[in-house]
Amino acid sequence: MLKHIIKLLPTIILIFFSTLTVAKAHNHFPITTKSKIMIERGKIAYQNYCVSCHMVNLAGAENWKEMDEDGHRKAPPLNGTGHTWHHDDQTLHAIIKYGLAKLVKNYQGKMIGFEDNLSDKEIDSVLAYIKSFWPKEEYEYQINLSK
Ligand code: HEC
């Protein structure tokens, strides 16, 4: 019996490591713009949940660097002209899922989370849609950041 196991050991080790590789390959980050279906799905979710603040073409609120009438920050552009591409996918996913309220202590602003409305897959799709607006350089920078 033991002899058998020893004989099989290289195979067992091989299977173990290939499972690890597969598990890594299934990690959904970085999110790319390769899937047109994903982008289309993300666009629908964006129009339902994000467009009211981040606006069409993801341009953000007018004068987004200023405060709104409540003294909160306005919605920034997500189209690559702001700083969204400085954050990796894990951070962006968390901002959308949990909102800044759960990530920043004593947060008073308006970016609430969407975990009750959007699945992880839908959040990834929104990110693919958002990234489809980014210039090549920003896109590639952020992809590397998210690996
Ligand atoms: C009620 C208005 C509102 C809605 C709706 C909203 N956001 Fe935001 N969002 C904001 C504000 C305001 C900020 C800036 C947060 C701050 O600094 O307080 C922000 C920040 C962000 C950021 C960080 C951007 C960066 O450059 O750091 C991301 C990403 C984002 N929102 C994505 C989304 C997505 C995706 C949706 C839809 C699922 C969405 N937001 C819906 C108001 C909103």
Short mmCIF file of N, CA and C and ligand atoms in Angstrom, two decimals:
data_model
loop_
_atom_site.label_atom_id
_atom_site.label_comp_id
_atom_site.label_asym_id
_atom_site.label_seq_id
_atom_site.Cartn_x
_atom_site.Cartn_y
_atom_site.Cartn_z
N MET A 1 0.84 -1.21 0.00
CA MET A 1 0.00 0.00 0.00
C MET A 1 0.88 1.27 0.00
N LEU A 2 1.81 1.33 0.99
CA LEU A 2 2.70 2.47 1.09
C LEU A 2 3.52 2.63 -0.18
N LYS A 3 3.96 1.48 -0.70
CA LYS A 3 4.76 1.49 -1.91
C LYS A 3 3.96 2.13 -3.07
N HIS A 4 2.70 1.79 -3.06
CA HIS A 4 1.79 2.31 -4.07
C HIS A 4 1.71 3.83 -4.00
N ILE A 5 1.54 4.31 -2.78
CA ILE A 5 1.41 5.76 -2.57
C ILE A 5 2.68 6.47 -2.99
N ILE A 6 3.82 5.86 -2.60
CA ILE A 6 5.10 6.47 -2.97
C ILE A 6 5.24 6.54 -4.49
N LYS A 7 4.79 5.48 -5.15
CA LYS A 7 4.86 5.45 -6.61
C LYS A 7 3.98 6.56 -7.22
N LEU A 8 2.87 6.78 -6.53
CA LEU A 8 1.92 7.77 -7.05
C LEU A 8 2.25 9.21 -6.65
N LEU A 9 3.22 9.33 -5.74
CA LEU A 9 3.51 10.65 -5.17
C LEU A 9 3.72 11.77 -6.21
N PRO A 10 4.56 11.51 -7.22
CA PRO A 10 4.74 12.59 -8.21
C PRO A 10 3.41 13.02 -8.83
N THR A 11 2.54 12.05 -9.09
CA THR A 11 1.24 12.39 -9.69
C THR A 11 0.41 13.22 -8.72
N ILE A 12 0.44 12.76 -7.44
CA ILE A 12 -0.34 13.48 -6.43
C ILE A 12 0.15 14.94 -6.33
N ILE A 13 1.45 15.10 -6.30
CA ILE A 13 2.01 16.45 -6.20
C ILE A 13 1.62 17.28 -7.42
N LEU A 14 1.69 16.66 -8.56
CA LEU A 14 1.35 17.35 -9.80
C LEU A 14 -0.10 17.83 -9.78
N ILE A 15 -0.99 16.91 -9.35
CA ILE A 15 -2.41 17.28 -9.29
C ILE A 15 -2.62 18.43 -8.31
N PHE A 16 -1.93 18.32 -7.16
CA PHE A 16 -2.06 19.37 -6.15
C PHE A 16 -1.69 20.74 -6.72
N PHE A 17 -0.54 20.80 -7.41
CA PHE A 17 -0.10 22.09 -7.91
C PHE A 17 -0.93 22.57 -9.09
N SER A 18 -1.42 21.63 -9.90
CA SER A 18 -2.24 22.11 -11.02
C SER A 18 -3.57 22.65 -10.51
N THR A 19 -4.09 22.09 -9.39
CA THR A 19 -5.32 22.63 -8.81
C THR A 19 -5.08 24.06 -8.35
N LEU A 20 -3.91 24.26 -7.74
CA LEU A 20 -3.57 25.61 -7.28
C LEU A 20 -3.57 26.59 -8.45
N THR A 21 -2.97 26.18 -9.55
CA THR A 21 -2.89 27.05 -10.73
C THR A 21 -4.28 27.36 -11.25
N VAL A 22 -5.13 26.33 -11.29
CA VAL A 22 -6.50 26.53 -11.79
C VAL A 22 -7.22 27.51 -10.87
N ALA A 23 -7.05 27.31 -9.54
CA ALA A 23 -7.70 28.19 -8.58
C ALA A 23 -7.28 29.64 -8.84
N LYS A 24 -5.99 29.82 -9.13
CA LYS A 24 -5.49 31.17 -9.38
C LYS A 24 -6.09 31.74 -10.66
N ALA A 25 -6.20 30.88 -11.67
CA ALA A 25 -6.73 31.33 -12.94
C ALA A 25 -8.20 31.74 -12.80
N HIS A 26 -8.88 31.17 -11.81
CA HIS A 26 -10.29 31.48 -11.62
C HIS A 26 -10.51 32.77 -10.83
N ASN A 27 -9.44 33.29 -10.23
CA ASN A 27 -9.55 34.59 -9.59
C ASN A 27 -9.98 35.59 -10.67
N HIS A 28 -11.04 36.35 -10.40
CA HIS A 28 -11.62 37.16 -11.47
C HIS A 28 -10.91 38.49 -11.71
N PHE A 29 -9.81 38.75 -10.98
CA PHE A 29 -9.05 39.96 -11.23
C PHE A 29 -7.77 39.60 -11.98
N PRO A 30 -7.23 40.42 -12.83
CA PRO A 30 -7.77 41.70 -13.24
C PRO A 30 -8.97 41.57 -14.19
N ILE A 31 -9.84 42.53 -14.12
CA ILE A 31 -11.00 42.54 -15.00
C ILE A 31 -10.60 43.26 -16.29
N THR A 32 -10.81 42.55 -17.39
CA THR A 32 -10.40 43.13 -18.68
C THR A 32 -11.64 43.59 -19.46
N THR A 33 -11.40 44.15 -20.62
CA THR A 33 -12.51 44.59 -21.47
C THR A 33 -12.68 43.64 -22.66
N LYS A 34 -12.22 42.39 -22.46
CA LYS A 34 -12.26 41.45 -23.58
C LYS A 34 -13.67 40.98 -23.91
N SER A 35 -14.53 40.88 -22.89
CA SER A 35 -15.86 40.34 -23.13
C SER A 35 -16.89 41.45 -23.40
N LYS A 36 -17.38 41.47 -24.63
CA LYS A 36 -18.38 42.50 -25.01
C LYS A 36 -19.68 42.27 -24.23
N ILE A 37 -20.00 41.01 -23.96
CA ILE A 37 -21.23 40.71 -23.22
C ILE A 37 -21.15 41.28 -21.81
N MET A 38 -19.99 41.10 -21.20
CA MET A 38 -19.78 41.62 -19.85
C MET A 38 -19.94 43.15 -19.85
N ILE A 39 -19.38 43.81 -20.83
CA ILE A 39 -19.47 45.27 -20.92
C ILE A 39 -20.93 45.70 -21.07
N GLU A 40 -21.67 44.98 -21.92
CA GLU A 40 -23.08 45.31 -22.11
C GLU A 40 -23.88 45.13 -20.83
N ARG A 41 -23.59 44.05 -20.12
CA ARG A 41 -24.25 43.80 -18.83
C ARG A 41 -23.92 44.90 -17.83
N GLY A 42 -22.66 45.29 -17.83
CA GLY A 42 -22.21 46.34 -16.92
C GLY A 42 -22.87 47.67 -17.22
N LYS A 43 -23.09 47.92 -18.51
CA LYS A 43 -23.73 49.17 -18.93
C LYS A 43 -25.15 49.26 -18.37
N ILE A 44 -25.87 48.13 -18.41
CA ILE A 44 -27.25 48.11 -17.89
C ILE A 44 -27.25 48.39 -16.39
N ALA A 45 -26.36 47.73 -15.66
CA ALA A 45 -26.28 47.94 -14.21
C ALA A 45 -25.88 49.39 -13.92
N TYR A 46 -24.95 49.91 -14.71
CA TYR A 46 -24.51 51.31 -14.52
C TYR A 46 -25.68 52.26 -14.71
N GLN A 47 -26.47 52.00 -15.76
CA GLN A 47 -27.60 52.90 -16.02
C GLN A 47 -28.65 52.81 -14.92
N ASN A 48 -28.76 51.65 -14.31
CA ASN A 48 -29.75 51.49 -13.23
C ASN A 48 -29.30 52.09 -11.92
N TYR A 49 -28.01 51.99 -11.61
CA TYR A 49 -27.58 52.32 -10.25
C TYR A 49 -26.54 53.42 -10.13
N CYS A 50 -25.88 53.81 -11.20
CA CYS A 50 -24.76 54.73 -11.05
C CYS A 50 -24.92 56.04 -11.81
N VAL A 51 -25.70 55.99 -12.88
CA VAL A 51 -25.73 57.14 -13.80
C VAL A 51 -26.25 58.41 -13.13
N SER A 52 -27.12 58.27 -12.13
CA SER A 52 -27.72 59.45 -11.50
C SER A 52 -26.65 60.34 -10.86
N CYS A 53 -25.58 59.77 -10.39
CA CYS A 53 -24.50 60.57 -9.78
C CYS A 53 -23.28 60.69 -10.70
N HIS A 54 -22.87 59.58 -11.30
CA HIS A 54 -21.63 59.61 -12.09
C HIS A 54 -21.87 60.03 -13.54
N MET A 55 -23.15 60.18 -13.91
CA MET A 55 -23.59 60.75 -15.19
C MET A 55 -23.27 59.88 -16.41
N VAL A 56 -23.92 60.26 -17.53
CA VAL A 56 -23.67 59.54 -18.78
C VAL A 56 -22.23 59.78 -19.20
N ASN A 57 -21.70 58.87 -19.93
CA ASN A 57 -20.29 58.89 -20.33
C ASN A 57 -19.35 58.90 -19.13
N LEU A 58 -19.90 58.60 -17.95
CA LEU A 58 -19.09 58.46 -16.74
C LEU A 58 -18.29 59.72 -16.42
N ALA A 59 -18.84 60.85 -16.85
CA ALA A 59 -18.09 62.11 -16.74
C ALA A 59 -18.09 62.69 -15.34
N GLY A 60 -18.92 62.16 -14.44
CA GLY A 60 -18.97 62.68 -13.08
C GLY A 60 -19.81 63.94 -12.99
N ALA A 61 -19.97 64.43 -11.77
CA ALA A 61 -20.76 65.64 -11.57
C ALA A 61 -20.01 66.84 -12.12
N GLU A 62 -20.76 67.89 -12.45
CA GLU A 62 -20.13 69.12 -12.91
C GLU A 62 -19.29 69.68 -11.75
N ASN A 63 -18.15 70.21 -12.04
CA ASN A 63 -17.23 70.73 -11.01
C ASN A 63 -17.04 69.72 -9.88
N TRP A 64 -16.72 68.51 -10.25
CA TRP A 64 -16.69 67.42 -9.28
C TRP A 64 -15.68 67.61 -8.17
N LYS A 65 -14.72 68.51 -8.36
CA LYS A 65 -13.71 68.70 -7.30
C LYS A 65 -14.22 69.61 -6.19
N GLU A 66 -15.36 70.24 -6.44
CA GLU A 66 -15.94 71.10 -5.41
C GLU A 66 -16.89 70.28 -4.54
N MET A 67 -17.30 70.87 -3.42
CA MET A 67 -18.24 70.19 -2.53
C MET A 67 -19.67 70.46 -2.98
N ASP A 68 -20.58 69.56 -2.64
CA ASP A 68 -21.98 69.83 -2.95
C ASP A 68 -22.62 70.67 -1.84
N GLU A 69 -23.91 70.94 -1.99
CA GLU A 69 -24.57 71.84 -1.02
C GLU A 69 -24.60 71.27 0.40
N ASP A 70 -24.39 69.94 0.52
CA ASP A 70 -24.36 69.33 1.86
C ASP A 70 -22.94 69.27 2.43
N GLY A 71 -21.99 69.79 1.69
CA GLY A 71 -20.60 69.74 2.16
C GLY A 71 -19.93 68.40 1.91
N HIS A 72 -20.53 67.59 1.03
CA HIS A 72 -19.94 66.29 0.67
C HIS A 72 -19.25 66.40 -0.68
N ARG A 73 -18.38 65.43 -0.91
CA ARG A 73 -17.73 65.41 -2.22
C ARG A 73 -18.73 65.01 -3.29
N LYS A 74 -18.56 65.59 -4.48
CA LYS A 74 -19.43 65.23 -5.61
C LYS A 74 -18.89 63.97 -6.28
N ALA A 75 -19.74 63.35 -7.07
CA ALA A 75 -19.35 62.11 -7.76
C ALA A 75 -18.25 62.39 -8.78
N PRO A 76 -17.11 61.72 -8.65
CA PRO A 76 -16.01 61.95 -9.60
C PRO A 76 -16.27 61.25 -10.93
N PRO A 77 -15.55 61.65 -11.98
CA PRO A 77 -15.66 60.91 -13.24
C PRO A 77 -15.05 59.52 -13.07
N LEU A 78 -15.61 58.55 -13.76
CA LEU A 78 -15.05 57.19 -13.71
C LEU A 78 -14.42 56.83 -15.05
N ASN A 79 -14.39 57.82 -15.96
CA ASN A 79 -14.02 57.54 -17.35
C ASN A 79 -12.52 57.60 -17.65
N GLY A 80 -11.71 57.71 -16.61
CA GLY A 80 -10.26 57.72 -16.86
C GLY A 80 -9.67 59.11 -16.71
N THR A 81 -10.52 60.15 -16.63
CA THR A 81 -9.98 61.49 -16.46
C THR A 81 -9.73 61.80 -14.98
N GLY A 82 -10.38 61.04 -14.09
CA GLY A 82 -10.17 61.23 -12.65
C GLY A 82 -9.04 60.35 -12.16
N HIS A 83 -9.21 59.78 -10.96
CA HIS A 83 -8.13 58.94 -10.45
C HIS A 83 -8.58 57.50 -10.18
N THR A 84 -9.72 57.13 -10.73
CA THR A 84 -10.24 55.78 -10.50
C THR A 84 -9.22 54.70 -10.87
N TRP A 85 -8.48 54.94 -11.93
CA TRP A 85 -7.52 53.95 -12.43
C TRP A 85 -6.28 53.83 -11.55
N HIS A 86 -6.18 54.65 -10.50
CA HIS A 86 -5.10 54.48 -9.53
C HIS A 86 -5.39 53.39 -8.52
N HIS A 87 -6.64 52.92 -8.50
CA HIS A 87 -7.03 51.87 -7.55
C HIS A 87 -7.05 50.52 -8.26
N ASP A 88 -6.62 49.47 -7.55
CA ASP A 88 -6.68 48.14 -8.18
C ASP A 88 -8.11 47.59 -8.12
N ASP A 89 -8.31 46.47 -8.80
CA ASP A 89 -9.67 45.92 -8.93
C ASP A 89 -10.28 45.55 -7.58
N GLN A 90 -9.44 45.05 -6.71
CA GLN A 90 -9.95 44.63 -5.41
C GLN A 90 -10.54 45.84 -4.67
N THR A 91 -9.83 46.95 -4.71
CA THR A 91 -10.30 48.17 -4.06
C THR A 91 -11.57 48.69 -4.72
N LEU A 92 -11.57 48.75 -6.04
CA LEU A 92 -12.74 49.28 -6.75
C LEU A 92 -13.96 48.40 -6.50
N HIS A 93 -13.75 47.09 -6.53
CA HIS A 93 -14.85 46.16 -6.27
C HIS A 93 -15.42 46.42 -4.87
N ALA A 94 -14.54 46.61 -3.90
CA ALA A 94 -14.98 46.84 -2.52
C ALA A 94 -15.70 48.18 -2.38
N ILE A 95 -15.22 49.20 -3.07
CA ILE A 95 -15.89 50.52 -3.00
C ILE A 95 -17.32 50.39 -3.52
N ILE A 96 -17.47 49.65 -4.62
CA ILE A 96 -18.81 49.52 -5.22
C ILE A 96 -19.68 48.59 -4.37
N LYS A 97 -19.11 47.53 -3.87
CA LYS A 97 -19.89 46.57 -3.11
C LYS A 97 -20.30 47.12 -1.73
N TYR A 98 -19.32 47.62 -1.00
CA TYR A 98 -19.59 48.02 0.38
C TYR A 98 -19.79 49.52 0.56
N GLY A 99 -19.38 50.30 -0.44
CA GLY A 99 -19.46 51.75 -0.28
C GLY A 99 -18.31 52.24 0.57
N LEU A 100 -18.06 53.53 0.50
CA LEU A 100 -16.95 54.07 1.29
C LEU A 100 -17.29 54.07 2.78
N ALA A 101 -18.58 54.04 3.08
CA ALA A 101 -19.01 54.04 4.48
C ALA A 101 -18.40 52.88 5.25
N LYS A 102 -18.30 51.73 4.61
CA LYS A 102 -17.77 50.57 5.31
C LYS A 102 -16.24 50.49 5.23
N LEU A 103 -15.65 51.32 4.38
CA LEU A 103 -14.21 51.25 4.18
C LEU A 103 -13.49 52.40 4.88
N VAL A 104 -14.17 53.52 5.03
CA VAL A 104 -13.56 54.70 5.63
C VAL A 104 -14.28 55.02 6.93
N LYS A 105 -13.48 55.16 7.99
CA LYS A 105 -14.07 55.43 9.30
C LYS A 105 -14.76 56.79 9.31
N ASN A 106 -15.93 56.85 9.88
CA ASN A 106 -16.70 58.10 9.99
C ASN A 106 -16.99 58.75 8.65
N TYR A 107 -17.14 57.93 7.62
CA TYR A 107 -17.42 58.47 6.29
C TYR A 107 -18.78 59.15 6.25
N GLN A 108 -18.82 60.36 5.70
CA GLN A 108 -20.06 61.12 5.67
C GLN A 108 -20.61 61.29 4.25
N GLY A 109 -19.90 60.77 3.29
CA GLY A 109 -20.24 61.08 1.90
C GLY A 109 -21.38 60.26 1.31
N LYS A 110 -21.46 60.30 0.00
CA LYS A 110 -22.64 59.75 -0.68
C LYS A 110 -22.41 58.45 -1.44
N MET A 111 -21.18 57.95 -1.43
CA MET A 111 -20.93 56.70 -2.17
C MET A 111 -21.27 55.51 -1.26
N ILE A 112 -22.53 55.12 -1.32
CA ILE A 112 -22.98 53.98 -0.52
C ILE A 112 -22.69 52.69 -1.29
N GLY A 113 -22.79 51.56 -0.64
CA GLY A 113 -22.50 50.31 -1.32
C GLY A 113 -23.73 49.73 -2.01
N PHE A 114 -23.47 48.80 -2.93
CA PHE A 114 -24.55 48.23 -3.72
C PHE A 114 -24.69 46.73 -3.54
N GLU A 115 -24.22 46.22 -2.41
CA GLU A 115 -24.24 44.76 -2.24
C GLU A 115 -25.66 44.19 -2.20
N ASP A 116 -26.65 45.01 -1.87
CA ASP A 116 -28.02 44.51 -1.87
C ASP A 116 -28.63 44.47 -3.27
N ASN A 117 -28.02 45.21 -4.18
CA ASN A 117 -28.59 45.31 -5.53
C ASN A 117 -27.78 44.60 -6.61
N LEU A 118 -26.48 44.48 -6.40
CA LEU A 118 -25.62 43.92 -7.44
C LEU A 118 -24.83 42.73 -6.92
N SER A 119 -24.80 41.66 -7.71
CA SER A 119 -23.99 40.50 -7.35
C SER A 119 -22.52 40.82 -7.65
N ASP A 120 -21.61 39.98 -7.15
CA ASP A 120 -20.18 40.19 -7.43
C ASP A 120 -19.94 40.21 -8.94
N LYS A 121 -20.65 39.34 -9.64
CA LYS A 121 -20.47 39.25 -11.09
C LYS A 121 -20.93 40.54 -11.77
N GLU A 122 -22.03 41.08 -11.29
CA GLU A 122 -22.52 42.34 -11.87
C GLU A 122 -21.57 43.49 -11.57
N ILE A 123 -20.99 43.48 -10.37
CA ILE A 123 -20.01 44.52 -10.03
C ILE A 123 -18.80 44.42 -10.96
N ASP A 124 -18.36 43.19 -11.21
CA ASP A 124 -17.26 43.00 -12.15
C ASP A 124 -17.63 43.52 -13.55
N SER A 125 -18.87 43.29 -13.94
CA SER A 125 -19.32 43.75 -15.25
C SER A 125 -19.32 45.28 -15.32
N VAL A 126 -19.77 45.91 -14.24
CA VAL A 126 -19.75 47.38 -14.20
C VAL A 126 -18.31 47.87 -14.35
N LEU A 127 -17.39 47.16 -13.68
CA LEU A 127 -15.98 47.55 -13.79
C LEU A 127 -15.46 47.39 -15.22
N ALA A 128 -15.89 46.32 -15.88
CA ALA A 128 -15.48 46.13 -17.28
C ALA A 128 -16.02 47.28 -18.13
N TYR A 129 -17.28 47.66 -17.87
CA TYR A 129 -17.89 48.78 -18.60
C TYR A 129 -17.11 50.07 -18.34
N ILE A 130 -16.81 50.33 -17.07
CA ILE A 130 -16.06 51.53 -16.70
C ILE A 130 -14.70 51.55 -17.42
N LYS A 131 -14.03 50.40 -17.38
CA LYS A 131 -12.69 50.35 -17.99
C LYS A 131 -12.73 50.53 -19.51
N SER A 132 -13.88 50.20 -20.11
CA SER A 132 -13.96 50.34 -21.57
C SER A 132 -13.87 51.82 -21.98
N PHE A 133 -13.98 52.73 -21.01
CA PHE A 133 -13.84 54.17 -21.28
C PHE A 133 -12.41 54.65 -21.13
N TRP A 134 -11.56 53.88 -20.48
CA TRP A 134 -10.23 54.37 -20.14
C TRP A 134 -9.29 54.36 -21.34
N PRO A 135 -8.45 55.40 -21.45
CA PRO A 135 -7.41 55.38 -22.47
C PRO A 135 -6.47 54.20 -22.23
N LYS A 136 -5.84 53.76 -23.31
CA LYS A 136 -5.00 52.56 -23.27
C LYS A 136 -3.98 52.58 -22.12
N GLU A 137 -3.32 53.72 -21.97
CA GLU A 137 -2.24 53.80 -20.98
C GLU A 137 -2.74 53.59 -19.55
N GLU A 138 -3.84 54.26 -19.22
CA GLU A 138 -4.42 54.14 -17.89
C GLU A 138 -4.94 52.72 -17.68
N TYR A 139 -5.57 52.17 -18.73
CA TYR A 139 -6.10 50.82 -18.66
C TYR A 139 -4.98 49.82 -18.35
N GLU A 140 -3.90 49.91 -19.10
CA GLU A 140 -2.81 48.94 -18.91
C GLU A 140 -2.12 49.11 -17.55
N TYR A 141 -1.98 50.35 -17.14
CA TYR A 141 -1.40 50.62 -15.82
C TYR A 141 -2.21 49.93 -14.74
N GLN A 142 -3.54 50.08 -14.85
CA GLN A 142 -4.42 49.56 -13.80
C GLN A 142 -4.51 48.03 -13.87
N ILE A 143 -4.43 47.46 -15.05
CA ILE A 143 -4.45 46.00 -15.19
C ILE A 143 -3.23 45.42 -14.46
N ASN A 144 -2.07 46.05 -14.65
CA ASN A 144 -0.86 45.58 -13.98
C ASN A 144 -0.97 45.69 -12.47
N LEU A 145 -1.62 46.75 -12.04
CA LEU A 145 -1.82 46.99 -10.62
C LEU A 145 -2.71 45.91 -9.99
N SER A 146 -3.59 45.36 -10.81
CA SER A 146 -4.61 44.43 -10.29
C SER A 146 -4.19 42.97 -10.38
N LYS A 147 -3.00 42.70 -10.94
CA LYS A 147 -2.58 41.30 -11.11
C LYS A 147 -2.17 40.68 -9.79
C1 HEC B 1 -25.73 58.98 -4.74
C2 HEC B 1 -24.69 59.24 -5.68
C3 HEC B 1 -23.84 58.07 -6.16
C4 HEC B 1 -24.25 56.89 -6.75
C5 HEC B 1 -25.66 56.47 -7.07
C6 HEC B 1 -23.05 56.16 -7.07
N1 HEC B 1 -21.93 56.84 -6.67
FE1 HEC B 1 -20.01 56.26 -6.85
N2 HEC B 1 -19.38 57.91 -5.88
C7 HEC B 1 -20.20 58.94 -5.44
C8 HEC B 1 -19.41 59.94 -4.76
C9 HEC B 1 -19.93 61.22 -4.14
C10 HEC B 1 -18.09 59.48 -4.79
C11 HEC B 1 -16.87 60.15 -4.18
C12 HEC B 1 -16.77 59.58 -2.81
C13 HEC B 1 -16.21 60.49 -1.80
O1 HEC B 1 -15.06 60.90 -1.98
O2 HEC B 1 -16.91 60.75 -0.82
C14 HEC B 1 -18.10 58.19 -5.50
C15 HEC B 1 -16.99 57.41 -5.74
C16 HEC B 1 -16.98 56.27 -6.50
C17 HEC B 1 -15.81 55.51 -6.85
C18 HEC B 1 -14.37 55.84 -6.46
C19 HEC B 1 -13.84 56.64 -7.62
C20 HEC B 1 -12.43 57.10 -7.52
O3 HEC B 1 -11.96 57.64 -8.55
O4 HEC B 1 -11.81 56.98 -6.47
C21 HEC B 1 -16.22 54.48 -7.65
C22 HEC B 1 -15.35 53.42 -8.30
C23 HEC B 1 -17.65 54.60 -7.78
N3 HEC B 1 -18.08 55.68 -7.06
C24 HEC B 1 -18.41 53.74 -8.52
C25 HEC B 1 -19.79 53.76 -8.54
C26 HEC B 1 -20.61 52.76 -9.20
C27 HEC B 1 -20.07 51.63 -10.05
C28 HEC B 1 -21.90 53.07 -8.94
C29 HEC B 1 -23.12 52.29 -9.33
C30 HEC B 1 -23.15 50.89 -8.97
C31 HEC B 1 -21.90 54.28 -8.13
N4 HEC B 1 -20.61 54.66 -7.91
C32 HEC B 1 -23.03 54.92 -7.69
C33 HEC B 1 -21.56 59.02 -5.60
C34 HEC B 1 -22.38 58.03 -6.11
#
